Short mmCIF file of C-alpha atoms in Angstrom, two decimals:
data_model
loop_
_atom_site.label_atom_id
_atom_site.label_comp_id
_atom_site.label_asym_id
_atom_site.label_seq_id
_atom_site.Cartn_x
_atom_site.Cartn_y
_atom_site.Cartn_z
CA UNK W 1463 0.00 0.00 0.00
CA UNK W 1464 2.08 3.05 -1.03
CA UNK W 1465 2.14 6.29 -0.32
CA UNK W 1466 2.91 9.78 -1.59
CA UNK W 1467 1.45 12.01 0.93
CA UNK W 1468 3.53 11.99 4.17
CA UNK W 1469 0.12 12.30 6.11
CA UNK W 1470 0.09 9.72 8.94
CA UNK W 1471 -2.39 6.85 8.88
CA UNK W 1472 -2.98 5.95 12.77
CA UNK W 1473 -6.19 7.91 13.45
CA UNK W 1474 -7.45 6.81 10.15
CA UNK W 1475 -7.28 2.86 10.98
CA UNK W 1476 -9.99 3.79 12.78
CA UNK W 1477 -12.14 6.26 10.96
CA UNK W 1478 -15.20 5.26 9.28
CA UNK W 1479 -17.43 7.49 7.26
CA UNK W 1480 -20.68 7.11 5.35
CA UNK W 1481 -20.15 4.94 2.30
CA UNK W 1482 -21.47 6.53 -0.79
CA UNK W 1483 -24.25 5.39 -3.34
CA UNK W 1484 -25.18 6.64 -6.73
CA UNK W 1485 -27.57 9.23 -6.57
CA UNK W 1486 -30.24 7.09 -7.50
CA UNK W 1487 -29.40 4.40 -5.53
CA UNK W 1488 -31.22 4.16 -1.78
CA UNK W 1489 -28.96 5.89 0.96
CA UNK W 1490 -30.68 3.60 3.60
CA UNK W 1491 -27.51 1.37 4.31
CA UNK W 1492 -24.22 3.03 5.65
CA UNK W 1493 -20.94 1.31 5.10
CA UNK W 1494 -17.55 2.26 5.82
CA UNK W 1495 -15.56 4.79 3.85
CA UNK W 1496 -11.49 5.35 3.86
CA UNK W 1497 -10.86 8.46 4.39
CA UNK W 1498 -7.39 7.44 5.24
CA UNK W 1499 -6.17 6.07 2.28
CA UNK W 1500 -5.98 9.15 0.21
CA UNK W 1501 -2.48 9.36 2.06
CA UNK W 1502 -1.98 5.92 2.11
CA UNK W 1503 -2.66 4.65 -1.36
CA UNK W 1504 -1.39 6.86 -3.93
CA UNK W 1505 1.32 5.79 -6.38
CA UNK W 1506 -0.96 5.97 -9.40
CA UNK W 1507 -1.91 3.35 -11.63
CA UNK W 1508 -0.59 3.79 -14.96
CA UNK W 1509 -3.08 1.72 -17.36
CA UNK W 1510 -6.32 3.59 -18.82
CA UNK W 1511 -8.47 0.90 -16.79
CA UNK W 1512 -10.87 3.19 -14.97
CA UNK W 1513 -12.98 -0.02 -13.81
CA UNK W 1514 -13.26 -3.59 -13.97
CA UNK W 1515 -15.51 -6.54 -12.62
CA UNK W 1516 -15.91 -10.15 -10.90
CA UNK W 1517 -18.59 -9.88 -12.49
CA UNK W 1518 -21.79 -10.30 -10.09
CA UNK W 1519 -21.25 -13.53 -8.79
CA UNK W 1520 -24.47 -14.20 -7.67
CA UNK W 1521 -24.70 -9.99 -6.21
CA UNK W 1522 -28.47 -8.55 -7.35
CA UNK W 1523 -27.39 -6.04 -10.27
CA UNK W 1524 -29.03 -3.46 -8.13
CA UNK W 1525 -25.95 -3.70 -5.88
CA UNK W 1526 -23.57 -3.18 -8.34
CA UNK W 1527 -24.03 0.76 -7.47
CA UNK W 1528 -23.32 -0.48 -3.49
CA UNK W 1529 -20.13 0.95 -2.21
CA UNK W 1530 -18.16 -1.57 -0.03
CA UNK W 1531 -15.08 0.39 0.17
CA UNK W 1532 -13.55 3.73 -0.78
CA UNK W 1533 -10.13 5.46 -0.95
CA UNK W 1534 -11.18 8.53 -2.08
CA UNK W 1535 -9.29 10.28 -5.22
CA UNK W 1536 -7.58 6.32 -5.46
CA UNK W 1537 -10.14 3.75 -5.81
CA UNK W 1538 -13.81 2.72 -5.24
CA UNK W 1539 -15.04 -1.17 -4.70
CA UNK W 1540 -18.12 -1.75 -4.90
CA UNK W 1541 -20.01 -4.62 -3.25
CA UNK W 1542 -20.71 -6.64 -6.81
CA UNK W 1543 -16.45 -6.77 -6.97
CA UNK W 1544 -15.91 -3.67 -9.63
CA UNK W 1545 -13.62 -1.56 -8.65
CA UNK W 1546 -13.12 2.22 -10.16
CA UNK W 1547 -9.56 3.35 -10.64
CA UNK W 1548 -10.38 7.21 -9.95
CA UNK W 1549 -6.94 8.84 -10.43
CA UNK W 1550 -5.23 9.57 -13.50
CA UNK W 1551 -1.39 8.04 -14.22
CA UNK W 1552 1.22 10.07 -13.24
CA UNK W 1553 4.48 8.29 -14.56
CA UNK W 1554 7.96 9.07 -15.33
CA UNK W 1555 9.66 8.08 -18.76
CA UNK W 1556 13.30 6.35 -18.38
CA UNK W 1557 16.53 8.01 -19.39
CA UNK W 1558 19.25 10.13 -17.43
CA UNK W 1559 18.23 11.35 -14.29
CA UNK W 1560 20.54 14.62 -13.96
CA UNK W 1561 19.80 14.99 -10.47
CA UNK W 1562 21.43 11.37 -9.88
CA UNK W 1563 23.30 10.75 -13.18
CA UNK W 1564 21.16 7.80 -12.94
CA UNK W 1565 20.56 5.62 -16.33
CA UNK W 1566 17.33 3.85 -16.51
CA UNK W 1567 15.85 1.87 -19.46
CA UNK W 1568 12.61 -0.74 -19.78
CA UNK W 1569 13.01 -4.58 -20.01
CA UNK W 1570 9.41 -6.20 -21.21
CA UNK W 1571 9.93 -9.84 -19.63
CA UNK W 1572 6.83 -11.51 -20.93
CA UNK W 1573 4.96 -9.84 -24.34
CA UNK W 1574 1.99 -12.07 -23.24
CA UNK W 1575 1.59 -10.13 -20.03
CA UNK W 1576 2.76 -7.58 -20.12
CA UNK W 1577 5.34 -8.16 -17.04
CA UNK W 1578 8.37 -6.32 -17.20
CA UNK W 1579 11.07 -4.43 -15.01
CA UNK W 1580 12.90 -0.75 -15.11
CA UNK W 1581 16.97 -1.49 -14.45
CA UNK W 1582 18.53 1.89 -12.97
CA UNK W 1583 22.42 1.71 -13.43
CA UNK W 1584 24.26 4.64 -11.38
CA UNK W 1585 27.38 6.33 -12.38
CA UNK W 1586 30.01 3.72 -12.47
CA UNK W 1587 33.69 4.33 -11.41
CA UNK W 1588 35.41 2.31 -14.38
CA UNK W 1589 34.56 0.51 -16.99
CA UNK W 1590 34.57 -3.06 -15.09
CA UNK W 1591 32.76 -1.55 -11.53
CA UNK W 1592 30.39 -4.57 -10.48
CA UNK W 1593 27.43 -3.35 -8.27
CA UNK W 1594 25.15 -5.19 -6.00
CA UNK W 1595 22.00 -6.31 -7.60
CA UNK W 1596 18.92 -4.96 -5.71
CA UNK W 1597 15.35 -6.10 -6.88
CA UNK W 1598 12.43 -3.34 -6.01
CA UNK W 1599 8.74 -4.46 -5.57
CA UNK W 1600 6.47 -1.13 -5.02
CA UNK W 1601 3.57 -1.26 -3.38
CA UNK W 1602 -0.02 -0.51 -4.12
CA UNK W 1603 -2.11 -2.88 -1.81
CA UNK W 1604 -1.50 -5.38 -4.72
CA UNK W 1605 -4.27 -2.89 -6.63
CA UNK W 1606 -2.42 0.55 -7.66
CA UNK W 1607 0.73 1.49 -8.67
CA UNK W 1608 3.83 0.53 -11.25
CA UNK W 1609 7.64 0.85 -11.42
CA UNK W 1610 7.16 4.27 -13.64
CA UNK W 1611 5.02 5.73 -11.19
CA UNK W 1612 6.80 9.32 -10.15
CA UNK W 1613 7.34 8.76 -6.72
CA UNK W 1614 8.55 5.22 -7.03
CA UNK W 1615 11.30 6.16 -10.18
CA UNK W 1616 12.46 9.24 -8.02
CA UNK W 1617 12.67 6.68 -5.01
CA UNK W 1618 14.54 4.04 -6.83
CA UNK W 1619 16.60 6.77 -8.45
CA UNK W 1620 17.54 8.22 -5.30
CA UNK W 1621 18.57 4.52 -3.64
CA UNK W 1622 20.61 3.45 -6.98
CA UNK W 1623 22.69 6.71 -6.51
CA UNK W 1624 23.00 6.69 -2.76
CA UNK W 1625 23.46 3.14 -2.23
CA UNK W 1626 25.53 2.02 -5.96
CA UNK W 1627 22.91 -0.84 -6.77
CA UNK W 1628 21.47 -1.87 -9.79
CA UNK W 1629 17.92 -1.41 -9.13
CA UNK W 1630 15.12 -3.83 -10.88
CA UNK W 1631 12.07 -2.39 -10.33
CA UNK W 1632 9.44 -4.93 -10.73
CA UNK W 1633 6.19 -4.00 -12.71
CA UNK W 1634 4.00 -6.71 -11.64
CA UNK W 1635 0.60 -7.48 -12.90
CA UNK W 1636 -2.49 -5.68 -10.46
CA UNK W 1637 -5.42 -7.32 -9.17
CA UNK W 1638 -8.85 -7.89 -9.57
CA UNK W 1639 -7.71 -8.26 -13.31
CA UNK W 1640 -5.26 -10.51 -12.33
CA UNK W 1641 -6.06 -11.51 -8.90
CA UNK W 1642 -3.27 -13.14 -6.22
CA UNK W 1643 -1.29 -14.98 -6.96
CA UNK W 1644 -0.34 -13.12 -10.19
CA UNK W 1645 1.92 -10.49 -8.23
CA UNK W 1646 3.90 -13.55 -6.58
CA UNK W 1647 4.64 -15.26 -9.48
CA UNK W 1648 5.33 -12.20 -11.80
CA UNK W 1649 7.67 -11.08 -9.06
CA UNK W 1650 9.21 -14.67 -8.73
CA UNK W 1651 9.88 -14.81 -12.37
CA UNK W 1652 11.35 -11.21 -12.05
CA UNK W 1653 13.60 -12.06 -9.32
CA UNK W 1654 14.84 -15.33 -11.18
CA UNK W 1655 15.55 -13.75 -14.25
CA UNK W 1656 17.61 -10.67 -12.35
CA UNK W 1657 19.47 -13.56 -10.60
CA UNK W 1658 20.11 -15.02 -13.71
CA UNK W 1659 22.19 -12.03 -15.27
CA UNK W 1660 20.47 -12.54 -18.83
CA UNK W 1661 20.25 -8.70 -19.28
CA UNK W 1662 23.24 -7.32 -20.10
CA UNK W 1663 23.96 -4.43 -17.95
CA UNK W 1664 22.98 -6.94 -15.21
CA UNK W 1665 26.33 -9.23 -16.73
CA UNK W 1666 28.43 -6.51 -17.28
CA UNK W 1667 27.67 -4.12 -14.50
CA UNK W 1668 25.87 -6.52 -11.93
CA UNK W 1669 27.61 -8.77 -8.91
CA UNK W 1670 24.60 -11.35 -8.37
CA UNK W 1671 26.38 -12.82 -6.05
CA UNK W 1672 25.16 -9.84 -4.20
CA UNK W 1673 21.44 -9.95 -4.57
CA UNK W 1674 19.37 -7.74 -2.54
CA UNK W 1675 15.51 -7.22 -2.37
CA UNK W 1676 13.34 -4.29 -0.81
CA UNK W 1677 9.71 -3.32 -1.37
CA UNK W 1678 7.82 -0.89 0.35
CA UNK W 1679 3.93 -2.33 2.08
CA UNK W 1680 2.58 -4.66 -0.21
CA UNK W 1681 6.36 -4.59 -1.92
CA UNK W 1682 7.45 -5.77 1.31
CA UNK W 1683 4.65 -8.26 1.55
CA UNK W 1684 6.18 -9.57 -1.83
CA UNK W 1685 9.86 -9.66 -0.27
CA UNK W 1686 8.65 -11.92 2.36
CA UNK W 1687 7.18 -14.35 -0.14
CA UNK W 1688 9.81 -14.09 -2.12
CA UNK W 1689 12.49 -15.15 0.77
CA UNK W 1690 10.16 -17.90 1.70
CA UNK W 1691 10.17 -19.11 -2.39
CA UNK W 1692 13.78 -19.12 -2.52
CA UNK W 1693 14.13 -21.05 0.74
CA UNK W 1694 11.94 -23.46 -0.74
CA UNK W 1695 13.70 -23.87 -3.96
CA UNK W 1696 17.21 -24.78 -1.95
CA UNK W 1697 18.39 -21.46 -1.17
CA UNK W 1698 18.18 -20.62 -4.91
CA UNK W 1699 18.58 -18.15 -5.88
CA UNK W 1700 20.48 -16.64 -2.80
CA UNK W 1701 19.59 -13.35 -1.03
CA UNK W 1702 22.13 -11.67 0.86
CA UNK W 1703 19.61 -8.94 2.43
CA UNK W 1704 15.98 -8.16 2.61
CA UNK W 1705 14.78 -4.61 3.39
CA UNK W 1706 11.34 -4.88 4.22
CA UNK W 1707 9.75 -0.97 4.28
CA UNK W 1708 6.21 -0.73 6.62
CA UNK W 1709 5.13 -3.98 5.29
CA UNK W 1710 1.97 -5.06 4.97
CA UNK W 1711 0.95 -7.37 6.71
CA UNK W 1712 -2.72 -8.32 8.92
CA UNK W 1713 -4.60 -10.74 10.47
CA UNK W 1714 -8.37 -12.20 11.39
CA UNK W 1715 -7.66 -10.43 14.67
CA UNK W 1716 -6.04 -7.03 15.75
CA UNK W 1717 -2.75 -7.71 17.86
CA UNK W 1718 -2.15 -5.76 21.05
CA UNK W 1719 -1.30 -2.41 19.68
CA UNK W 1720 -3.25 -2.52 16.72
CA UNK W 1721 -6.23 -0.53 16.35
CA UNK W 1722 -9.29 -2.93 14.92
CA UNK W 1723 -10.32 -1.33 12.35
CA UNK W 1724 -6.51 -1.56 10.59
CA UNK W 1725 -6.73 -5.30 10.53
CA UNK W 1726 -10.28 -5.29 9.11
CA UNK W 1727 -10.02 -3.37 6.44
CA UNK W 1728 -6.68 -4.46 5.44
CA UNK W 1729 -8.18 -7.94 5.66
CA UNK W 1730 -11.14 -6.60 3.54
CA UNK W 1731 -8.36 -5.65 0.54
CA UNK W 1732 -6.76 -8.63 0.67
CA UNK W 1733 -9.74 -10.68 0.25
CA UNK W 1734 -10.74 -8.55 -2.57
CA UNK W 1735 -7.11 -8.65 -4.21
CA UNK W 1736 -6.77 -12.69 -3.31
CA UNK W 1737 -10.55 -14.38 -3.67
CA UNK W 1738 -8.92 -17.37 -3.25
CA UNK W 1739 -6.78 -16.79 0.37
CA UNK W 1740 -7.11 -19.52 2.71
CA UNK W 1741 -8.52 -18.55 6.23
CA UNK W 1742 -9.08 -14.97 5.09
CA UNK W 1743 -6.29 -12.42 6.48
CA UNK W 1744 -4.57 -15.27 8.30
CA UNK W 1745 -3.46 -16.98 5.19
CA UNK W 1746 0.34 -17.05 5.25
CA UNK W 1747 0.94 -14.73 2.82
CA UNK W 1748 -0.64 -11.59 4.60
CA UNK W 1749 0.10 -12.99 7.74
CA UNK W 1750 3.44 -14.85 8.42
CA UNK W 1751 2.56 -15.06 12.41
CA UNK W 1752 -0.64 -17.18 11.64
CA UNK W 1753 -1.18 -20.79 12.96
CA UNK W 1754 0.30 -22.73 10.27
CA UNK W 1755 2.70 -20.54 8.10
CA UNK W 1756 5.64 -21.62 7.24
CA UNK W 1757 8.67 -21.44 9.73
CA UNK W 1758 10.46 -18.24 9.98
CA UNK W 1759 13.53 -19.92 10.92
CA UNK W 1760 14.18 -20.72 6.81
CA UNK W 1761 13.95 -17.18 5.70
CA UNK W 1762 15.75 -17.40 2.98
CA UNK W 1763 18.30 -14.25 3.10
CA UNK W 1764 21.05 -13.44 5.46
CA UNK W 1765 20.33 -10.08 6.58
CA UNK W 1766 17.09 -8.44 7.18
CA UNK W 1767 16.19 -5.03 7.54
CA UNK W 1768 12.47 -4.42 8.68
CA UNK W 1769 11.52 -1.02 9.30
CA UNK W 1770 8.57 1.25 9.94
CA UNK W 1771 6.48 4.49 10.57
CA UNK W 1772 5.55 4.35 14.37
CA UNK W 1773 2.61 6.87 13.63
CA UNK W 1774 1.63 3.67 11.58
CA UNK W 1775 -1.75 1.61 11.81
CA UNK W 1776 0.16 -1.02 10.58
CA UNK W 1777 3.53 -0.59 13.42
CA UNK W 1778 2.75 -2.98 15.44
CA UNK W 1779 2.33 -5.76 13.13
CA UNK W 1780 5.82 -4.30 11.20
CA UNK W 1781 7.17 -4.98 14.97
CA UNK W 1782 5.39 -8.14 16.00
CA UNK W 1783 7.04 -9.67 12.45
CA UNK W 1784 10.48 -8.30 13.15
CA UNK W 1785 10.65 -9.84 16.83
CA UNK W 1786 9.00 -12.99 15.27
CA UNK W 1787 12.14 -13.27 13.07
CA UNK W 1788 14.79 -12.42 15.72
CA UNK W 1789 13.39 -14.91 17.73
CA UNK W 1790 12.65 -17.80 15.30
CA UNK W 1791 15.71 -19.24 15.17
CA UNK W 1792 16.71 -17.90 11.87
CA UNK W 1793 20.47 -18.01 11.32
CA UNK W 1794 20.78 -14.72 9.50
CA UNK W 1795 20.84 -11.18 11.51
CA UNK W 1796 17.82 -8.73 11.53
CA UNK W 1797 17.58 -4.87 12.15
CA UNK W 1798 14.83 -2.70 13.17
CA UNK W 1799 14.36 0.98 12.40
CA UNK W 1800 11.37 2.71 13.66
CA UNK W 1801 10.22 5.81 12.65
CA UNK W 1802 8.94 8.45 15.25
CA UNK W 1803 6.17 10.37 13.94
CA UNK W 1804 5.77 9.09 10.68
CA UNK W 1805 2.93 7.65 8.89
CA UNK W 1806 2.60 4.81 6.36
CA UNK W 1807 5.51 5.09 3.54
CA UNK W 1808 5.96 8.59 4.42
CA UNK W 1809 9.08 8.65 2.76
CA UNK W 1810 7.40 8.65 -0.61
CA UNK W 1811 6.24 12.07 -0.08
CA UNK W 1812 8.16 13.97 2.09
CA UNK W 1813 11.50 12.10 0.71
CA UNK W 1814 13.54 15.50 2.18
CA UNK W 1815 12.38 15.51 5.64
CA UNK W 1816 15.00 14.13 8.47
CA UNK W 1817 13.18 11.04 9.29
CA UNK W 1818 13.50 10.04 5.27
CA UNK W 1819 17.00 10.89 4.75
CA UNK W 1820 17.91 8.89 8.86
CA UNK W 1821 15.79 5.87 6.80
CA UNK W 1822 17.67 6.41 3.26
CA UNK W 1823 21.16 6.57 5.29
CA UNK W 1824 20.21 3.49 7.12
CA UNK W 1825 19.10 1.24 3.97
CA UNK W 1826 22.20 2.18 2.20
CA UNK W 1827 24.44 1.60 5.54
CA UNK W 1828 22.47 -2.47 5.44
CA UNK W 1829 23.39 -2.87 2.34
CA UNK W 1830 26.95 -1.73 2.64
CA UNK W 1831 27.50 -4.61 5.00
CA UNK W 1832 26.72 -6.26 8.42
#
């Protein structure tokens, strides 16, 4: 779930408002509306999609006007499973950046769907400089944004320069068009063929034997799944360090700290962007903690970096999963950076203020070494 306003998100867990019908639909029923995620959800989504459909499933066509949720000026659900896009793209073209002296370019990965990545390849220091591979995945609450979003190329920019990565930003396919787990496998594929060094700034320029993955909320929702892939598929390929940015993560039931309302709605979205989740919020993927997942203990990385905005609806379950790791067991070493003050992803938007450059200084620092 990105973010381009810096506005915090931890009264807004819990604010409901009216939900809002057509005009001539009846006004009777009340459900809740998100006034929060105006700050929380807005990298922008790039296709001319303005709606799409599950098409009724069995939902009286008079409902199809019924609004279940709202992010206003982002998106609109509606109880039938549309969903209105409401904003229009904002995106940045690759090339130089002149602030950075940052090279980017577009890699199309599969012509079928559409999947494909934007490399960013800093100023070298000679000829045969090898960098550390680092593979982005932004966020969006699996439903909004892309790698050529503004905020996200800036961000990635910024990182590639500061830290002297090659970035792969993933552009992974969106739900409901392409409900979960589309976004886990595009991402897996995307990670593979990074690791693979088929591109050829990633053979010339890239040390894979350095591999590094970050996301930001749902982004760092995909980092986790990725880790847990690669442990699964023996170790392979191998991740030096995670960075995990205010993931997103939930739960059937709010964890001490947690205001209610986060882990319902956030449970709400997932169920909307995975139909097919097992036990709702607690399925493993959305929440590593639940009965059942998959043992922390076989992350598959050797550094971790978890971090998040402690103004944050979602900072205690960022916490609760960063504790869960230190104490699983796990061989690698994990870090914690908390944010005082600051909302969800605030870094997006206020990528200046003190608390953003402290974060940006402490990413590049994790991957610099233990």
């Amino acid at each position: 779930m990105a973010i381009r306003s810096g506005a915090t998100i931890c009264a807004g867990w819990a604010a409901t408002q009216p939900c809002r019908r057509r005009p001539d639909v009846d006004r009777s029923r009340r459900l809740p509306q998100l006034p929060y995620l105006s700050a929380t959800f807005s990298p922008q989504m790039r296709s001319t999609v303005r709606s799409t459909s599950h098409k009724n499933n069995g939902v009286p066509a008079e409902a199809d006007d019924e609004v279940l949720l709202e992010s206003p000026s982002q998106f609109r659900i509606y109880k039938s499973g549309r969903m209105d896009r409401l904003n229009e793209p904002t995106v940045s073209p690759p090339g130089l950046d002149e602030a950075t002296g940052v090279t980017s370019r577009d890699v199309v990965l599969d012509a079928d769907t559409g999947v494909s990545v934007r490399l960013y390849l800093p100023k070298l220091r000679g000829p045969s400089t090898k960098l550390p591979v680092l593979v982005f995945f932004h966020g969006g609450a699996f439903l909004i944004g892309s790698a050529d979003d503004t905020a996200y190329h800036r961000y990635v920019n910024a990182l590639a320069a500061a830290a002297g990565v090659l970035a792969v930003s993933v552009d992974y396919r969106l739900a409901p068009e392409h409900p979960l787990p589309a976004a886990y496998d595009d991402s897996w594929a995307a990670l593979r063929w990074a690791a693979s060094a088929q591109d050829g700034w990633i053979a010339e320029h890239g040390d894979t034997a350095r591999l590094f993955l970050a996301g930001d909320s749902a982004g760092a929702n995909i980092v986790h799944d990725m880790l847990m892939r690669a442990a699964f598929n023996d170790g392979s390929p191998r991740v030096e360090g995670a960075i995990l940015l205010h993931p997103w993560f939930s739960g059937n039931t709010a964890i001490e700290g947690e205001p209610p309302a986060a882990s319902k709605i956030t449970g709400m979205l997932w169920s909307y962007a995975c139909p097919g989740a097992v036990g709702g919020a607690d399925d493993p993927r959305m929440n590593p903690l639940a009965q059942g997942a998959p043992a922390l203990e076989k992350l598959g990385c050797v550094r971790m970096l978890v971090t998040a905005g402690l103004a944050d609806g979602l900072a205690a379950r960022n916490r609760a999963y960063y504790d869960a790791v230190a104490g699983s067991g796990w061989r690698g070493a994990a870090a914690w950076l908390g944010s005082e003050g600051e909302g969800h992803v605030f870094f997006l938007g206020k990528p200046s203020c003190e608390n953003a450059k402290q974060l940006m200084d402490r990413v590049v620092a994790f991957i610099a070494g233990p």
